[in-house]
Short mmCIF file of C-alpha atoms and ligand atoms in Angstrom, two decimals:
data_model
loop_
_atom_site.label_atom_id
_atom_site.label_comp_id
_atom_site.label_asym_id
_atom_site.label_seq_id
_atom_site.Cartn_x
_atom_site.Cartn_y
_atom_site.Cartn_z
CA UNK A 72 -150.92 76.43 -77.50
CA UNK A 73 -150.11 73.11 -77.27
CA UNK A 74 -151.08 69.93 -79.10
CA UNK A 75 -154.25 68.10 -76.82
CA UNK A 76 -152.66 64.87 -76.59
CA UNK A 77 -149.42 66.57 -75.00
CA UNK A 78 -151.34 68.72 -72.36
CA UNK A 79 -153.35 65.42 -71.19
CA UNK A 80 -150.30 63.39 -70.70
CA UNK A 81 -148.59 66.23 -68.91
CA UNK A 82 -151.67 66.48 -66.48
CA UNK A 83 -149.92 63.14 -65.07
CA UNK A 84 -153.04 60.89 -65.99
CA UNK A 85 -151.46 58.74 -68.75
CA UNK A 86 -148.78 58.25 -71.10
CA UNK A 87 -149.02 60.57 -74.41
CA UNK A 88 -149.69 57.47 -76.60
CA UNK A 89 -152.80 56.73 -74.18
CA UNK A 90 -153.94 59.92 -74.55
CA UNK A 91 -153.95 59.79 -78.14
CA UNK A 92 -156.27 56.72 -78.13
CA UNK A 93 -158.52 58.08 -75.65
CA UNK A 94 -158.96 61.28 -78.17
CA UNK A 95 -159.62 59.11 -81.34
CA UNK A 96 -162.09 56.88 -79.29
CA UNK A 97 -164.17 60.25 -78.49
CA UNK A 98 -163.57 60.10 -74.56
CA UNK A 99 -162.09 63.66 -74.85
CA UNK A 100 -163.70 66.74 -74.88
CA UNK A 101 -162.46 70.76 -74.99
CA UNK A 102 -164.87 73.26 -73.57
CA UNK A 103 -167.52 70.53 -73.33
CA UNK A 104 -167.36 69.40 -77.09
CA UNK A 105 -165.89 65.97 -78.18
CA UNK A 106 -163.01 66.22 -80.07
CA UNK A 107 -161.39 63.42 -82.05
CA UNK A 108 -158.96 65.05 -83.94
CA UNK A 109 -155.28 64.14 -82.69
CA UNK A 110 -153.60 67.37 -83.88
CA UNK A 111 -155.96 69.80 -82.13
CA UNK A 112 -154.14 72.55 -79.97
CA UNK A 113 -155.51 74.11 -76.93
CA UNK A 114 -154.52 76.72 -74.79
CA UNK A 115 -154.13 76.94 -70.93
CA UNK A 116 -157.69 78.76 -71.00
CA UNK A 117 -159.33 75.64 -72.55
CA UNK A 118 -161.31 73.18 -70.46
CA UNK A 119 -160.12 69.75 -70.95
CA UNK A 120 -162.32 66.85 -69.80
CA UNK A 121 -161.09 62.95 -70.15
CA UNK A 122 -164.11 60.55 -69.63
CA UNK A 123 -166.02 63.46 -68.23
CA UNK A 124 -163.36 64.90 -65.61
CA UNK A 125 -161.65 68.21 -65.93
CA UNK A 126 -157.94 67.76 -66.13
CA UNK A 127 -155.41 69.90 -64.45
CA UNK A 128 -152.09 70.93 -65.49
CA UNK A 129 -149.47 69.08 -63.26
CA UNK A 130 -147.10 71.96 -62.19
CA UNK A 131 -143.73 71.82 -63.23
CA UNK A 132 -141.12 70.66 -60.30
CA UNK A 133 -137.76 70.68 -60.29
CA UNK A 134 -135.14 69.15 -57.78
CA UNK A 135 -131.14 68.73 -56.75
CA UNK A 136 -130.28 65.71 -55.27
CA UNK A 137 -126.89 64.52 -53.65
CA UNK A 138 -127.29 60.76 -54.52
CA UNK A 139 -126.22 58.17 -52.06
CA UNK A 140 -124.24 55.02 -53.29
CA UNK A 141 -126.79 52.23 -53.62
CA UNK A 142 -129.47 54.01 -55.50
CA UNK A 143 -130.54 53.71 -59.12
CA UNK A 144 -131.05 56.47 -61.16
CA UNK A 145 -134.39 55.83 -62.71
CA UNK A 146 -138.06 56.16 -61.75
CA UNK A 147 -138.60 52.51 -61.01
CA UNK A 148 -136.08 49.52 -60.73
CA UNK A 149 -137.30 45.90 -62.03
CA UNK A 150 -135.16 44.47 -59.05
CA UNK A 151 -136.93 46.51 -56.45
CA UNK A 152 -133.88 48.71 -55.48
CA UNK A 153 -134.21 52.12 -54.13
CA UNK A 154 -134.25 54.93 -57.00
CA UNK A 155 -133.51 58.50 -56.68
CA UNK A 156 -137.25 59.18 -57.39
CA UNK A 157 -137.96 57.07 -54.12
CA UNK A 158 -135.85 60.21 -52.06
CA UNK A 159 -138.00 62.64 -52.91
CA UNK A 160 -141.62 62.64 -51.72
CA UNK A 161 -143.78 64.05 -54.29
CA UNK A 162 -146.68 63.32 -56.29
CA UNK A 163 -145.27 65.03 -59.56
CA UNK A 164 -143.94 62.55 -62.10
CA UNK A 165 -140.19 63.41 -62.11
CA UNK A 166 -137.63 61.74 -63.14
CA UNK A 167 -133.64 62.03 -63.12
CA UNK A 168 -131.86 64.31 -65.67
CA UNK A 169 -129.28 61.91 -67.33
CA UNK A 170 -127.74 59.04 -64.83
CA UNK A 171 -125.12 58.35 -62.52
CA UNK A 172 -124.10 54.88 -61.66
CA UNK A 173 -125.27 52.73 -58.67
CA UNK A 174 -121.94 52.98 -57.19
CA UNK A 175 -121.63 56.92 -58.09
CA UNK A 176 -122.80 59.50 -55.96
CA UNK A 177 -123.27 63.44 -56.06
CA UNK A 178 -125.08 65.61 -58.12
CA UNK A 179 -128.49 64.79 -60.01
CA UNK A 180 -131.19 67.06 -60.97
CA UNK A 181 -134.85 65.81 -61.29
CA UNK A 182 -137.81 67.42 -62.78
CA UNK A 183 -141.11 66.69 -65.02
CA UNK A 184 -139.95 69.19 -67.36
CA UNK A 185 -139.02 67.65 -70.35
CA UNK A 186 -137.56 70.54 -72.27
CA UNK A 187 -135.51 71.56 -69.09
CA UNK A 188 -134.16 68.03 -68.92
CA UNK A 189 -133.05 68.35 -72.74
CA UNK A 190 -131.30 71.45 -72.30
CA UNK A 191 -129.15 69.87 -69.82
CA UNK A 192 -128.98 66.51 -71.50
CA UNK A 193 -127.68 67.86 -74.92
CA UNK A 194 -123.96 67.75 -75.11
CA UNK A 195 -123.59 71.57 -74.58
CA UNK A 196 -120.35 73.80 -74.22
CA UNK A 197 -122.10 75.51 -71.26
CA UNK A 198 -122.88 72.34 -69.54
CA UNK A 199 -119.81 70.98 -68.12
CA UNK A 200 -120.20 68.06 -65.62
CA UNK A 201 -117.57 67.60 -62.96
CA UNK A 202 -116.51 64.79 -61.24
CA UNK A 203 -114.03 63.78 -58.16
CA UNK A 204 -112.35 60.53 -58.90
CA UNK A 205 -110.50 58.15 -56.37
CA UNK A 206 -107.82 55.80 -58.97
CA UNK A 207 -106.26 52.93 -58.05
CA UNK A 208 -102.78 54.70 -58.69
CA UNK A 209 -101.17 57.70 -59.25
CA UNK A 210 -101.50 59.50 -62.21
CA UNK A 211 -99.03 60.86 -64.35
CA UNK A 212 -98.72 64.58 -66.12
CA UNK A 213 -98.58 62.84 -69.55
CA UNK A 214 -101.64 60.65 -68.67
CA UNK A 215 -103.90 63.96 -67.57
CA UNK A 216 -102.81 65.72 -71.14
CA UNK A 217 -103.67 62.19 -73.16
CA UNK A 218 -107.10 62.91 -71.30
CA UNK A 219 -107.35 66.53 -72.25
CA UNK A 220 -106.48 65.73 -75.74
CA UNK A 221 -109.10 63.03 -76.01
CA UNK A 222 -109.35 59.51 -75.77
CA UNK A 223 -111.00 56.44 -77.88
CA UNK A 224 -113.51 54.61 -75.72
CA UNK A 225 -114.69 51.39 -77.16
CA UNK A 226 -117.20 52.30 -79.34
CA UNK A 227 -114.39 54.19 -81.40
CA UNK A 228 -115.81 57.77 -80.28
CA UNK A 229 -113.64 60.29 -79.23
CA UNK A 230 -113.87 62.17 -75.80
CA UNK A 231 -111.98 64.53 -74.02
CA UNK A 232 -111.97 66.13 -70.80
CA UNK A 233 -112.73 69.79 -70.25
CA UNK A 234 -110.37 69.89 -67.22
CA UNK A 235 -108.42 67.24 -65.39
CA UNK A 236 -106.76 68.23 -62.00
CA UNK A 237 -104.72 66.12 -59.40
CA UNK A 238 -106.23 67.14 -56.23
CA UNK A 239 -104.46 64.66 -53.64
CA UNK A 240 -102.01 61.96 -53.34
CA UNK A 241 -101.71 59.00 -51.05
CA UNK A 242 -98.34 57.69 -51.77
CA UNK A 243 -98.90 54.87 -49.05
CA UNK A 244 -102.14 53.38 -50.44
CA UNK A 245 -100.81 54.09 -53.82
CA UNK A 246 -103.96 56.17 -54.66
CA UNK A 247 -104.90 59.89 -55.89
CA UNK A 248 -107.76 62.22 -56.30
CA UNK A 249 -108.48 63.71 -59.88
CA UNK A 250 -110.85 66.17 -60.77
CA UNK A 251 -112.25 65.67 -64.21
CA UNK A 252 -114.91 67.52 -66.22
CA UNK A 253 -116.69 66.37 -69.37
CA UNK A 254 -119.46 67.55 -71.64
CA UNK A 255 -121.00 64.38 -72.88
CA UNK A 256 -122.79 62.16 -70.70
CA UNK A 257 -122.35 58.90 -72.25
CA UNK A 258 -122.68 55.51 -70.21
CA UNK A 259 -119.98 55.34 -67.55
CA UNK A 260 -118.13 57.76 -69.35
CA UNK A 261 -115.27 58.74 -66.69
CA UNK A 262 -114.45 55.39 -65.68
CA UNK A 263 -114.01 54.43 -69.28
CA UNK A 264 -111.82 57.19 -69.79
CA UNK A 265 -109.67 56.91 -66.62
CA UNK A 266 -109.58 52.90 -67.95
CA UNK A 267 -108.29 54.14 -71.48
CA UNK A 268 -105.08 55.18 -69.70
CA UNK A 269 -104.90 52.56 -67.17
CA UNK A 270 -106.84 53.11 -63.86
CA UNK A 271 -109.98 51.99 -62.15
CA UNK A 272 -112.09 54.30 -60.74
CA UNK A 273 -112.47 53.29 -56.90
CA UNK A 274 -115.04 56.20 -55.98
CA UNK A 275 -116.69 58.69 -58.34
CA UNK A 276 -118.86 61.40 -57.22
CA UNK A 277 -120.17 64.35 -59.43
CA UNK A 278 -119.83 67.91 -57.91
CA UNK A 279 -120.99 70.19 -60.71
CA UNK A 280 -123.60 70.05 -63.45
CA UNK A 281 -123.38 73.46 -65.53
CA UNK A 282 -123.52 76.27 -62.43
CA UNK A 283 -125.01 73.76 -59.99
CA UNK A 284 -122.87 72.80 -57.20
CA UNK A 285 -123.99 70.95 -53.85
CA UNK A 286 -123.22 73.39 -51.75
CA UNK A 287 -124.30 72.35 -48.22
CA UNK A 288 -126.50 69.18 -49.65
CA UNK A 289 -125.47 66.30 -47.48
CA UNK A 290 -125.87 62.51 -49.18
CA UNK A 291 -129.28 61.90 -49.55
CA UNK A 292 -130.41 65.21 -49.10
CA UNK A 293 -132.43 67.38 -51.95
CA UNK A 294 -133.82 71.04 -52.25
CA UNK A 295 -136.19 72.11 -54.79
CA UNK A 296 -134.80 74.77 -57.50
CA UNK A 297 -135.45 78.48 -57.17
CA UNK A 298 -137.25 80.12 -60.07
CA UNK A 299 -134.02 82.29 -60.84
CA UNK A 300 -132.09 78.73 -61.42
CA UNK A 301 -134.67 77.14 -63.53
CA UNK A 302 -134.85 80.77 -65.82
CA UNK A 303 -130.76 80.22 -65.92
CA UNK A 304 -130.95 76.93 -67.36
CA UNK A 305 -133.30 78.24 -69.98
CA UNK A 306 -131.05 81.11 -70.76
CA UNK A 307 -128.24 78.37 -71.54
CA UNK A 308 -130.28 77.23 -74.39
CA UNK A 309 -130.09 80.66 -75.93
CA UNK A 310 -126.47 81.41 -75.66
N1 URA B 634 -119.27 58.38 -65.51
C1 URA B 634 -119.02 57.31 -64.83
O1 URA B 634 -118.53 56.39 -65.22
N2 URA B 634 -120.07 56.67 -64.13
C2 URA B 634 -121.04 58.01 -63.69
O2 URA B 634 -121.89 57.72 -62.97
C3 URA B 634 -121.06 59.27 -64.17
C4 URA B 634 -120.00 59.63 -65.55
#
């Protein structure tokens, strides 16, 4: 059973707030009878009509995308830039789970399932996000240790890396590649963490979120999640 306004919003025809207005103004019928009570609960079997038209429940959809550089992680952009949602042809009202910066590439999940998104966005020990960063210098052991112990961001919040591994060093160019894992998803978190130990991130790619990896998805490519993968995310919540 779920609330009538939620069910109407989930059909994709309008927002939950507008659905409430439709209900209180007498535009909604449940099993042929006008219902104006906002708290009304309905089941999957109930027939809901809005303005005398039957509504269907929007199917839940789940995608994994390898986000290219130069794409925004929102559903629409006021400057008309391409969004991650533009890369996936669907009529469902999907949105990104969390965010990646305009110049960050890599793994992003998209869905129209709010509960699924919440599980992954809530800081959770089982939801590690792993990034590969190219730095404008060569990081030292003590700086990596500091990142693991915790660094303070400018808003006073302390965040610690779950892992920090030096993967490659280019002495000539004076750059290196570092793998870093985090639990939170604060704005520009990885860039700020490296900044706190004196480095600029020249390139950033997300390689892993919980148990998801990009495998053979090339830049700009996406695929649907399997029902098993979706169930595995729901199982994270119960642990
Ligand atoms: N941290 C960042 O700084 N940028 C991202 O896009 C993701 C994590």
